C-alpha atoms as a printed R data frame, in Angstrom:
    type eleno elety resid chain resno       x       y       z
1   ATOM     1    CA   MET     A     1  27.371 -21.084   6.388
2   ATOM     2    CA   ARG     A     2  28.886 -17.850   5.118
3   ATOM     3    CA   VAL     A     3  26.707 -15.941   2.678
4   ATOM     4    CA   LEU     A     4  27.557 -12.823   0.702
5   ATOM     5    CA   PHE     A     5  24.820 -10.218   0.391
6   ATOM     6    CA   ALA     A     6  25.449  -8.610  -3.022
7   ATOM     7    CA   ALA     A     7  22.341  -6.540  -3.599
8   ATOM     8    CA   PRO     A     8  20.928  -3.120  -2.802
9   ATOM     9    CA   GLY     A     9  18.882  -2.714   0.366
10  ATOM    10    CA   TRP     A    10  21.059  -4.189   3.119
11  ATOM    11    CA   ASP     A    11  19.151  -2.344   5.855
12  ATOM    12    CA   ARG     A    12  15.845  -3.841   4.675
13  ATOM    13    CA   TRP     A    13  17.048  -7.344   3.925
14  ATOM    14    CA   ALA     A    14  19.627  -8.173   6.579
15  ATOM    15    CA   PRO     A    15  17.228  -8.326   9.567
16  ATOM    16    CA   ALA     A    16  14.748 -10.551   7.713
17  ATOM    17    CA   LEU     A    17  17.448 -12.883   6.399
18  ATOM    18    CA   GLN     A    18  19.155 -13.223   9.760
19  ATOM    19    CA   GLN     A    19  15.837 -13.884  11.458
20  ATOM    20    CA   ALA     A    20  15.083 -16.615   8.915
21  ATOM    21    CA   ALA     A    21  18.525 -18.221   9.399
22  ATOM    22    CA   PRO     A    22  20.183 -17.424  12.743
23  ATOM    23    CA   GLU     A    23  22.963 -19.874  11.900
24  ATOM    24    CA   MET     A    24  23.928 -17.899   8.776
25  ATOM    25    CA   GLU     A    25  26.885 -15.514   8.752
26  ATOM    26    CA   LEU     A    26  25.660 -12.792   6.396
27  ATOM    27    CA   LEU     A    27  28.346 -10.414   5.138
28  ATOM    28    CA   GLN     A    28  28.737  -7.658   2.579
29  ATOM    29    CA   ASP     A    29  32.397  -8.352   1.829
30  ATOM    30    CA   GLY     A    30  35.229 -10.719   2.620
31  ATOM    31    CA   ASP     A    31  37.479 -13.317   1.020
32  ATOM    32    CA   PRO     A    32  35.591 -14.434  -2.118
33  ATOM    33    CA   ALA     A    33  36.764 -18.017  -1.712
34  ATOM    34    CA   GLY     A    34  35.204 -18.181   1.747
35  ATOM    35    CA   PHE     A    35  31.550 -17.792   0.768
36  ATOM    36    CA   ASP     A    36  29.173 -20.716   0.471
37  ATOM    37    CA   ALA     A    37  26.438 -18.811  -1.362
38  ATOM    38    CA   ILE     A    38  25.534 -15.393  -2.727
39  ATOM    39    CA   ILE     A    39  22.295 -13.476  -2.330
40  ATOM    40    CA   TYR     A    40  22.239 -11.261  -5.371
41  ATOM    41    CA   ALA     A    41  20.435  -8.548  -7.292
42  ATOM    42    CA   PRO     A    42  21.756  -6.197  -9.974
43  ATOM    43    CA   GLY     A    43  22.652  -2.724  -8.797
44  ATOM    44    CA   GLY     A    44  24.792  -3.732  -5.842
45  ATOM    45    CA   GLU     A    45  28.509  -3.122  -5.509
46  ATOM    46    CA   ILE     A    46  29.503  -6.566  -6.818
47  ATOM    47    CA   GLU     A    47  28.974  -7.502 -10.456
48  ATOM    48    CA   ASP     A    48  31.986  -9.798 -11.026
49  ATOM    49    CA   LEU     A    49  30.998 -13.199  -9.637
50  ATOM    50    CA   SER     A    50  33.969 -15.149 -10.980
51  ATOM    51    CA   PRO     A    51  36.103 -14.979  -7.773
52  ATOM    52    CA   TYR     A    52  33.413 -16.762  -5.741
53  ATOM    53    CA   VAL     A    53  34.589 -20.192  -6.781
54  ATOM    54    CA   ASN     A    54  33.175 -22.059  -3.775
55  ATOM    55    CA   ALA     A    55  29.691 -20.561  -3.863
56  ATOM    56    CA   ARG     A    56  27.178 -23.349  -4.412
57  ATOM    57    CA   LEU     A    57  24.321 -21.054  -5.340
58  ATOM    58    CA   VAL     A    58  23.514 -17.539  -6.462
59  ATOM    59    CA   GLN     A    59  20.061 -16.769  -5.092
60  ATOM    60    CA   SER     A    60  18.405 -13.891  -6.921
61  ATOM    61    CA   LEU     A    61  16.169 -11.484  -5.039
62  ATOM    62    CA   TRP     A    62  14.349 -10.740  -8.299
63  ATOM    63    CA   ALA     A    63  11.648 -12.789  -9.979
64  ATOM    64    CA   GLY     A    64  13.016 -11.714 -13.378
65  ATOM    65    CA   VAL     A    65  16.573 -12.832 -14.093
66  ATOM    66    CA   GLU     A    66  17.190 -11.478 -17.601
67  ATOM    67    CA   ARG     A    67  19.752  -8.992 -16.249
68  ATOM    68    CA   ILE     A    68  21.536 -11.765 -14.357
69  ATOM    69    CA   VAL     A    69  21.748 -14.675 -16.803
70  ATOM    70    CA   THR     A    70  23.579 -12.406 -19.250
71  ATOM    71    CA   ASN     A    71  26.367 -11.727 -16.726
72  ATOM    72    CA   PRO     A    72  29.372 -13.529 -18.278
73  ATOM    73    CA   THR     A    73  31.016 -13.981 -14.853
74  ATOM    74    CA   LEU     A    74  28.117 -16.088 -13.556
75  ATOM    75    CA   THR     A    75  29.224 -19.726 -13.429
76  ATOM    76    CA   GLN     A    76  27.369 -20.835 -10.289
77  ATOM    77    CA   PRO     A    77  23.831 -22.290 -10.270
78  ATOM    78    CA   LEU     A    78  21.255 -19.487 -10.250
79  ATOM    79    CA   ALA     A    79  17.839 -19.575  -8.579
80  ATOM    80    CA   ARG     A    80  15.165 -16.980  -9.204
81  ATOM    81    CA   MET     A    81  12.995 -15.568  -6.447
82  ATOM    82    CA   VAL     A    82   9.468 -16.880  -6.089
83  ATOM    83    CA   ASP     A    83   8.085 -14.825  -3.239
84  ATOM    84    CA   PRO     A    84   4.564 -15.600  -1.976
85  ATOM    85    CA   GLY     A    85   4.125 -11.934  -1.058
86  ATOM    86    CA   LEU     A    86   5.067 -10.869  -4.585
87  ATOM    87    CA   ALA     A    87   2.645 -13.402  -6.054
88  ATOM    88    CA   GLN     A    88  -0.185 -12.118  -3.877
89  ATOM    89    CA   GLY     A    89   0.615  -8.510  -4.767
90  ATOM    90    CA   MET     A    90   0.651  -9.322  -8.477
91  ATOM    91    CA   ALA     A    91  -2.656 -11.170  -8.209
92  ATOM    92    CA   GLU     A    92  -4.240  -8.224  -6.397
93  ATOM    93    CA   PHE     A    93  -2.940  -5.705  -8.952
94  ATOM    94    CA   CYS     A    94  -4.168  -7.714 -11.937
95  ATOM    95    CA   THR     A    95  -7.503  -8.508 -10.321
96  ATOM    96    CA   GLY     A    96  -8.121  -4.878  -9.404
97  ATOM    97    CA   TRP     A    97  -7.547  -3.642 -12.940
98  ATOM    98    CA   ALA     A    98  -9.416  -6.595 -14.446
99  ATOM    99    CA   MET     A    99 -12.423  -5.689 -12.309
100 ATOM   100    CA   ARG     A   100 -12.176  -2.075 -13.430
101 ATOM   101    CA   ALA     A   101 -12.219  -3.207 -17.047
102 ATOM   102    CA   HIS     A   102 -14.958  -5.766 -16.453
103 ATOM   103    CA   LEU     A   103 -17.320  -3.394 -14.638
104 ATOM   104    CA   GLY     A   104 -16.657  -0.469 -16.983
105 ATOM   105    CA   MET     A   105 -15.907   1.830 -14.062
106 ATOM   106    CA   ASP     A   106 -14.543   4.565 -16.319
107 ATOM   107    CA   ARG     A   107 -17.885   4.984 -18.104
108 ATOM   108    CA   TYR     A   108 -19.461   6.817 -15.243
109 ATOM   109    CA   ALA     A   109 -18.144  10.355 -15.447
110 ATOM   110    CA   GLN     A   110 -19.564  12.578 -12.725
111 ATOM   111    CA   ASP     A   111 -20.996  15.064 -15.203
112 ATOM   112    CA   GLY     A   112 -24.747  14.953 -14.581
113 ATOM   113    CA   LEU     A   113 -25.506  12.434 -17.349
114 ATOM   114    CA   TRP     A   114 -27.532   9.338 -16.389
115 ATOM   115    CA   ARG     A   115 -25.916   6.444 -18.278
116 ATOM   116    CA   GLY     A   116 -28.443   3.660 -17.858
117 ATOM   117    CA   GLY     A   117 -28.478   0.436 -19.798
118 ATOM   118    CA   LEU     A   118 -24.762  -0.268 -19.321
119 ATOM   119    CA   THR     A   119 -24.980  -3.186 -16.892
120 ATOM   120    CA   PRO     A   120 -21.860  -5.348 -17.301
121 ATOM   121    CA   PRO     A   121 -22.024  -9.116 -17.732
122 ATOM   122    CA   LEU     A   122 -21.216 -11.385 -14.823
123 ATOM   123    CA   ALA     A   123 -17.599 -12.442 -14.402
124 ATOM   124    CA   SER     A   124 -18.615 -15.949 -15.466
125 ATOM   125    CA   ASP     A   125 -19.476 -14.500 -18.889
126 ATOM   126    CA   ARG     A   126 -16.155 -12.646 -19.274
127 ATOM   127    CA   ASN     A   127 -13.049 -14.150 -20.892
128 ATOM   128    CA   VAL     A   128  -9.611 -13.350 -19.477
129 ATOM   129    CA   THR     A   129  -6.378 -14.595 -21.028
130 ATOM   130    CA   ILE     A   130  -3.115 -14.690 -19.087
131 ATOM   131    CA   LEU     A   131   0.139 -14.874 -21.039
132 ATOM   132    CA   GLY     A   132   2.671 -16.667 -18.858
133 ATOM   133    CA   MET     A   133   1.580 -19.387 -16.459
134 ATOM   134    CA   GLY     A   134   4.486 -19.510 -14.041
135 ATOM   135    CA   GLU     A   135   4.092 -18.882 -10.324
136 ATOM   136    CA   LEU     A   136   2.723 -15.377 -10.898
137 ATOM   137    CA   GLY     A   137   0.381 -16.382 -13.688
138 ATOM   138    CA   ARG     A   138  -1.047 -19.204 -11.621
139 ATOM   139    CA   ALA     A   139  -1.589 -16.893  -8.649
140 ATOM   140    CA   VAL     A   140  -3.432 -14.390 -10.838
141 ATOM   141    CA   ALA     A   141  -5.503 -17.155 -12.442
142 ATOM   142    CA   ALA     A   142  -6.525 -18.535  -9.055
143 ATOM   143    CA   MET     A   143  -7.765 -15.152  -7.831
144 ATOM   144    CA   LEU     A   144  -9.650 -14.411 -11.040
145 ATOM   145    CA   ARG     A   145 -11.222 -17.863 -11.072
146 ATOM   146    CA   GLY     A   146 -12.318 -17.304  -7.496
147 ATOM   147    CA   ILE     A   147 -14.374 -14.350  -8.694
148 ATOM   148    CA   GLY     A   148 -15.805 -16.409 -11.532
149 ATOM   149    CA   PHE     A   149 -13.928 -15.264 -14.658
150 ATOM   150    CA   ARG     A   150 -13.374 -17.706 -17.504
151 ATOM   151    CA   VAL     A   151  -9.575 -17.935 -17.609
152 ATOM   152    CA   THR     A   152  -7.373 -19.131 -20.455
153 ATOM   153    CA   GLY     A   153  -3.621 -19.393 -19.979
154 ATOM   154    CA   TYR     A   154  -0.810 -19.385 -22.514
155 ATOM   155    CA   SER     A   155   2.678 -20.709 -21.787
156 ATOM   156    CA   ALA     A   156   5.634 -22.108 -23.670
157 ATOM   157    CA   SER     A   157   5.340 -25.464 -21.921
158 ATOM   158    CA   GLY     A   158   1.562 -25.799 -21.929
159 ATOM   159    CA   ARG     A   159   1.788 -27.337 -18.452
160 ATOM   160    CA   PRO     A   160  -1.719 -27.991 -17.101
161 ATOM   161    CA   VAL     A   161  -3.186 -25.684 -14.456
162 ATOM   162    CA   GLU     A   162  -6.264 -26.803 -12.548
163 ATOM   163    CA   GLY     A   163  -9.393 -24.972 -13.640
164 ATOM   164    CA   VAL     A   164  -7.638 -23.119 -16.473
165 ATOM   165    CA   ARG     A   165  -7.576 -23.956 -20.159
166 ATOM   166    CA   VAL     A   166  -3.887 -23.733 -21.052
167 ATOM   167    CA   VAL     A   167  -2.613 -23.495 -24.622
168 ATOM   168    CA   ALA     A   168   0.939 -23.407 -25.944
169 ATOM   169    CA   GLY     A   169   2.900 -22.718 -29.089
170 ATOM   170    CA   ASP     A   170   0.659 -22.019 -32.072
171 ATOM   171    CA   GLY     A   171  -2.341 -21.683 -29.776
172 ATOM   172    CA   LEU     A   172  -1.433 -18.048 -29.078
173 ATOM   173    CA   ASP     A   173  -3.775 -16.576 -31.700
174 ATOM   174    CA   GLN     A   174  -6.671 -18.632 -30.377
175 ATOM   175    CA   ALA     A   175  -5.977 -17.504 -26.813
176 ATOM   176    CA   LEU     A   176  -5.809 -13.866 -27.916
177 ATOM   177    CA   SER     A   177  -8.984 -14.058 -29.999
178 ATOM   178    CA   GLN     A   178 -11.026 -14.754 -26.853
179 ATOM   179    CA   ALA     A   179  -9.266 -12.286 -24.550
180 ATOM   180    CA   GLU     A   180 -11.680  -9.553 -23.598
181 ATOM   181    CA   ILE     A   181  -9.090  -8.788 -20.911
182 ATOM   182    CA   LEU     A   182  -5.476  -9.729 -21.671
183 ATOM   183    CA   ILE     A   183  -2.902  -9.911 -18.871
184 ATOM   184    CA   ASN     A   184   0.764 -10.251 -19.805
185 ATOM   185    CA   LEU     A   185   3.107 -11.991 -17.361
186 ATOM   186    CA   LEU     A   186   5.574 -13.458 -19.842
187 ATOM   187    CA   PRO     A   187   9.307 -13.274 -19.022
188 ATOM   188    CA   ASP     A   188  11.750 -11.332 -21.161
189 ATOM   189    CA   THR     A   189  13.339 -13.874 -23.522
190 ATOM   190    CA   PRO     A   190  14.272 -13.842 -27.220
191 ATOM   191    CA   ASP     A   191  11.039 -15.745 -27.929
192 ATOM   192    CA   THR     A   192   8.771 -13.290 -26.104
193 ATOM   193    CA   ARG     A   193  10.200  -9.945 -27.193
194 ATOM   194    CA   ASP     A   194   7.691  -8.020 -29.316
195 ATOM   195    CA   ILE     A   195   5.227 -10.920 -29.133
196 ATOM   196    CA   LEU     A   196   2.472  -8.319 -28.714
197 ATOM   197    CA   ASN     A   197   2.811  -6.592 -32.056
198 ATOM   198    CA   ALA     A   198   0.505  -5.249 -34.752
199 ATOM   199    CA   ARG     A   199  -0.449  -8.734 -35.943
200 ATOM   200    CA   THR     A   200  -1.090 -10.292 -32.551
201 ATOM   201    CA   LEU     A   201  -2.856  -7.266 -31.076
202 ATOM   202    CA   ALA     A   202  -5.223  -7.418 -34.048
203 ATOM   203    CA   GLN     A   203  -6.313 -10.883 -32.865
204 ATOM   204    CA   LEU     A   204  -7.867  -9.394 -29.702
205 ATOM   205    CA   PRO     A   205 -11.623  -8.774 -29.658
206 ATOM   206    CA   GLN     A   206 -12.892  -5.264 -30.337
207 ATOM   207    CA   GLY     A   207 -12.614  -3.158 -27.199
208 ATOM   208    CA   ALA     A   208 -10.301  -5.519 -25.319
209 ATOM   209    CA   TRP     A   209  -8.209  -4.275 -22.417
210 ATOM   210    CA   LEU     A   210  -4.485  -4.995 -22.040
211 ATOM   211    CA   ILE     A   211  -2.906  -5.172 -18.583
212 ATOM   212    CA   ASN     A   212   0.899  -5.482 -18.682
213 ATOM   213    CA   PRO     A   213   2.730  -5.855 -15.378
214 ATOM   214    CA   GLY     A   214   5.129  -8.423 -16.898
215 ATOM   215    CA   ARG     A   215   7.888  -7.054 -19.124
216 ATOM   216    CA   GLY     A   216   7.941  -3.948 -21.323
217 ATOM   217    CA   THR     A   217   9.962  -5.709 -24.031
218 ATOM   218    CA   VAL     A   218   7.030  -7.996 -24.813
219 ATOM   219    CA   LEU     A   219   5.025  -5.092 -26.256
220 ATOM   220    CA   GLU     A   220   5.649  -3.023 -29.377
221 ATOM   221    CA   ASP     A   221   4.785   0.489 -28.196
222 ATOM   222    CA   ALA     A   222   3.901   1.864 -31.619
223 ATOM   223    CA   ALA     A   223   1.624  -1.085 -32.399
224 ATOM   224    CA   LEU     A   224  -0.283  -0.569 -29.163
225 ATOM   225    CA   LEU     A   225  -0.783   3.136 -29.810
226 ATOM   226    CA   GLU     A   226  -2.027   2.405 -33.333
227 ATOM   227    CA   ALA     A   227  -4.505  -0.200 -32.060
228 ATOM   228    CA   LEU     A   228  -5.815   2.278 -29.482
229 ATOM   229    CA   ASP     A   229  -6.031   5.145 -31.971
230 ATOM   230    CA   ARG     A   230  -8.156   3.171 -34.413
231 ATOM   231    CA   GLY     A   231 -10.451   2.043 -31.608
232 ATOM   232    CA   HIS     A   232  -9.634  -1.641 -31.767
233 ATOM   233    CA   LEU     A   233  -8.451  -1.782 -28.149
234 ATOM   234    CA   GLY     A   234 -10.384  -0.229 -25.315
235 ATOM   235    CA   HIS     A   235  -7.603   0.607 -22.871
236 ATOM   236    CA   ALA     A   236  -4.106  -0.403 -21.767
237 ATOM   237    CA   VAL     A   237  -2.763  -0.469 -18.212
238 ATOM   238    CA   LEU     A   238   1.032  -0.498 -18.376
239 ATOM   239    CA   ASP     A   239   3.282  -1.020 -15.360
240 ATOM   240    CA   VAL     A   240   6.524  -1.957 -17.150
241 ATOM   241    CA   PHE     A   241   8.401  -0.305 -19.998
242 ATOM   242    CA   ARG     A   242  11.436  -0.689 -22.217
243 ATOM   243    CA   THR     A   243  13.004   2.324 -20.519
244 ATOM   244    CA   GLU     A   244  12.354   2.988 -16.833
245 ATOM   245    CA   PRO     A   245  11.501   5.445 -15.516
246 ATOM   246    CA   LEU     A   246   9.273   6.060 -18.525
247 ATOM   247    CA   PRO     A   247  10.577   9.272 -20.189
248 ATOM   248    CA   ALA     A   248   8.342  12.296 -19.623
249 ATOM   249    CA   GLU     A   249   7.989  12.844 -23.369
250 ATOM   250    CA   HIS     A   250   6.738   9.315 -24.091
251 ATOM   251    CA   PRO     A   251   3.252   9.368 -25.682
252 ATOM   252    CA   PHE     A   252   1.943   6.840 -23.160
253 ATOM   253    CA   TRP     A   253   1.784   9.600 -20.552
254 ATOM   254    CA   THR     A   254  -0.751  11.692 -22.460
255 ATOM   255    CA   HIS     A   255  -2.701   9.081 -24.412
256 ATOM   256    CA   PRO     A   256  -6.319   8.869 -23.183
257 ATOM   257    CA   GLY     A   257  -6.337   5.121 -23.753
258 ATOM   258    CA   VAL     A   258  -3.329   4.395 -21.540
259 ATOM   259    CA   THR     A   259  -2.909   4.266 -17.780
260 ATOM   260    CA   VAL     A   260   0.719   4.342 -16.651
261 ATOM   261    CA   THR     A   261   1.683   2.919 -13.278
262 ATOM   262    CA   PRO     A   262   5.352   3.190 -12.151
263 ATOM   263    CA   HIS     A   263   6.395  -0.479 -11.886
264 ATOM   264    CA   ILE     A   264   4.489  -0.996  -8.648
265 ATOM   265    CA   ALA     A   265   2.339  -4.027  -9.530
266 ATOM   266    CA   ALA     A   266   4.234  -6.255  -7.126
267 ATOM   267    CA   GLU     A   267   7.348  -6.054  -5.005
268 ATOM   268    CA   THR     A   268   9.575  -8.649  -3.416
269 ATOM   269    CA   ARG     A   269   9.061  -8.241   0.327
270 ATOM   270    CA   PRO     A   270  11.907  -9.189   2.670
271 ATOM   271    CA   GLU     A   271   9.602 -10.636   5.297
272 ATOM   272    CA   THR     A   272   8.104 -13.174   2.871
273 ATOM   273    CA   ALA     A   273  11.080 -13.624   0.525
274 ATOM   274    CA   ALA     A   274  13.838 -14.154   3.126
275 ATOM   275    CA   PRO     A   275  12.584 -17.632   4.139
276 ATOM   276    CA   VAL     A   276  12.523 -18.643   0.456
277 ATOM   277    CA   ALA     A   277  16.131 -17.509  -0.079
278 ATOM   278    CA   VAL     A   278  17.328 -19.205   3.091
279 ATOM   279    CA   GLU     A   279  15.601 -22.501   2.298
280 ATOM   280    CA   ASN     A   280  17.258 -22.594  -1.104
281 ATOM   281    CA   ILE     A   281  20.705 -21.933   0.354
282 ATOM   282    CA   ARG     A   282  20.180 -24.683   2.918
283 ATOM   283    CA   ARG     A   283  19.180 -27.050   0.111
284 ATOM   284    CA   ALA     A   284  22.329 -26.171  -1.845
285 ATOM   285    CA   MET     A   285  24.499 -26.757   1.215
286 ATOM   286    CA   ARG     A   286  22.885 -30.164   1.796
287 ATOM   287    CA   GLY     A   287  23.202 -31.178  -1.848
288 ATOM   288    CA   GLN     A   288  19.429 -31.241  -2.299
289 ATOM   289    CA   PRO     A   289  17.541 -29.996  -5.380
290 ATOM   290    CA   VAL     A   290  17.306 -26.202  -5.439
291 ATOM   291    CA   LEU     A   291  13.892 -24.631  -5.898
292 ATOM   292    CA   HIS     A   292  13.236 -22.439  -8.949
293 ATOM   293    CA   LEU     A   293  16.588 -23.155 -10.566
294 ATOM   294    CA   VAL     A   294  17.058 -21.095 -13.722
295 ATOM   295    CA   ASP     A   295  17.385 -22.862 -17.062
296 ATOM   296    CA   ARG     A   296  19.907 -20.619 -18.776
297 ATOM   297    CA   THR     A   297  19.057 -21.957 -22.221
298 ATOM   298    CA   LYS     A   298  15.531 -20.592 -21.735
299 ATOM   299    CA   GLY     A   299  16.523 -17.509 -19.773
300 ATOM   300    CA   TYR     A   300  14.199 -18.116 -16.827
């Protein structure tokens, strides 16, 4: 099978992909009509996908596909990347910050003051809500449940997740009202943009923490700053933003209630993602169902 690599990072990806599929001829250019599949990510040299008329699949290297589904030249089936390494990294990031919020680690300034009487509750007495219960949300929920947190999930489908109370649709306010720690992993779609706004942030309990490694478009920046300034929210950990890199003059950088991390919560790793991409291409070539096929009407 002849596969076009149309993404940045050839030197990182090519060895892992060729190791996962020795039978694959992986190329960076050639006759468009001669390719059976495309491994793709925005930012490469190829953006016009219309000449690749015989490609049976476009396999994204990104978990998020909002910058791909809007490409008007995309006519082939599109699969998003679900990388077990990325899922583990996301779970570790969210769990680390959730533990920091839960234990109140920032209370203990090294300033000579003895702050007794601030023992945190056990994880089993702490409510965490995860917005978005796809592969990443389920991985985060599993790790948090392993520690003992009470986890509620919110998703558009409301699909059940073992050990997690999942709500959908108009259950959002209820899920937020219990979220002492709120983790956003929703995709960027017309239905999710600005879903965390002044009204919905006000549903969170007093002092709640927000952890957002999902999408920056889900959050109204001004509404978050207002909720922090009036003391309703305790802290926000933000890894994703509407504009990246986050401009140096953005108030998030200097706000005492915000921790900025530079979109490092989780990364697609070639060594764990290459087998996923290869398996999907093999499925497409055999006429079998493709894993993680994107529903373009939903945008993910």
